[in-house]
Amino acid sequence: MVDLRTRAFKTGLETLYYTGAHRVMAALWQCSGAIFNLHHIAPSADGDQENRFNPNGILAITGTFLDEVIRYLVDEKFDLVSLGEAVARIKQGDTSSRFAAFSIDDGYKDNFDHAWPVFKKYDCPFTVFVTTDIIDGKACLWWLILEQAIRENDRIEIILENRLVGFDTSSIDAKKHCWDHIYWSLRGGNEIELRHTVAQLAQRYHIDTNALCRKLAMTWDDVRKLNQDDLVTIGAHTISHPSLKELSRLDVCYEMAESRDRITKEIDEKPAFFCYPYGDETTAGQREFSLAKEVGFEAAVTTRKGMIYPEHRDHLYALPRVSLNGSYQQIKYIDLYMSGAPFVLYNKFNKVNAA
Ligand SMILES: [Zn+2]
């Protein structure tokens, strides 16, 4: 199902690209810039994605592609700026030149090993949004636990909506089908049940969840080393990476303030920016935007898709981002994104999507 959606979306993007419609739209919809969103940076391309079971592969791009993207932005005369500079320009209404700011979510070791050298090569600032439980090596990376359970077994049994459900996972197609069913069922459900269900799944299929997290995460020493580089900003991304909409107001405040305070204690610098976990319309909305402001952050980023326009001056806690997705690692897609055209269509000709 995901493959079909990806294919349909790609066809739409290519129609825009080859007709040149995106250029016309870019001229009509002048943006101030873009904030990019990344997760994992792989050292090199990871083989044939189509014929492998690798559903979280969309969260990884290669260092080579990141290098190409930055070079493209430089050639296209985008200013490479920190998130702080981007927010300052939005506040001042400065549209004299277009900017590109980079942000990487969660706090994975590959950011340190494979992204940092590429950003350094171009003197390109970037922000790392840290989930403190990930750095502590004890986060429930449930999307990776689910992937591992399905990949390593020919049959999966899992409790969904209080019922034990069995899935055939003996072929790549069966694994993909099972993933689509369970992933979206968990994403659409209750946060506490999700954690409970995945903990049971991990136990049943002998997955050491802390070892998985520790293997992928940066340490606090890594975060401190990164923070010593003037190019790097460290931002807050909660304690446990929950869907905030599912939590009480008090718990949302705790996740925001406590993660900020914990990072402050570890790196001796207070994070000014916040990033909502998952960050789409179903997981962060008006209440979360207001709370991020109340808790004292200067601005906050979502994963709502879009470019930055002068109108975002009044929506600093609902800033959209442009995701660099593993399924779209070609410069023609970046050329399209930076025209803003796909997002103009996606947002039904609204510059701001903050409702
Ligand atoms: Zn995240």
PDB file of C-alpha atoms and ligand atoms in Angstrom, residues 39 105-106 131 237 241 277-278, ligand 1:
ATOM      1  CA  HIS A  39      16.362  11.303  10.653  1.00  0.00           C
ATOM      2  CA  ASP A 105      15.294  14.414  14.639  1.00  0.00           C
ATOM      3  CA  ASP A 106      15.714  11.959  17.536  1.00  0.00           C
ATOM      4  CA  THR A 131      14.754  12.750  22.593  1.00  0.00           C
ATOM      5  CA  HIS A 237      12.234  16.535  21.230  1.00  0.00           C
ATOM      6  CA  HIS A 241       8.795  10.504  21.959  1.00  0.00           C
ATOM      7  CA  PRO A 277       7.321  13.865  17.923  1.00  0.00           C
ATOM      8  CA  TYR A 278       5.812  12.553  14.643  1.00  0.00           C
TER       9      TYR A 278
HETATM   10 ZN    ZN B   1      11.168  12.070  16.229  1.00  0.00          ZN
END
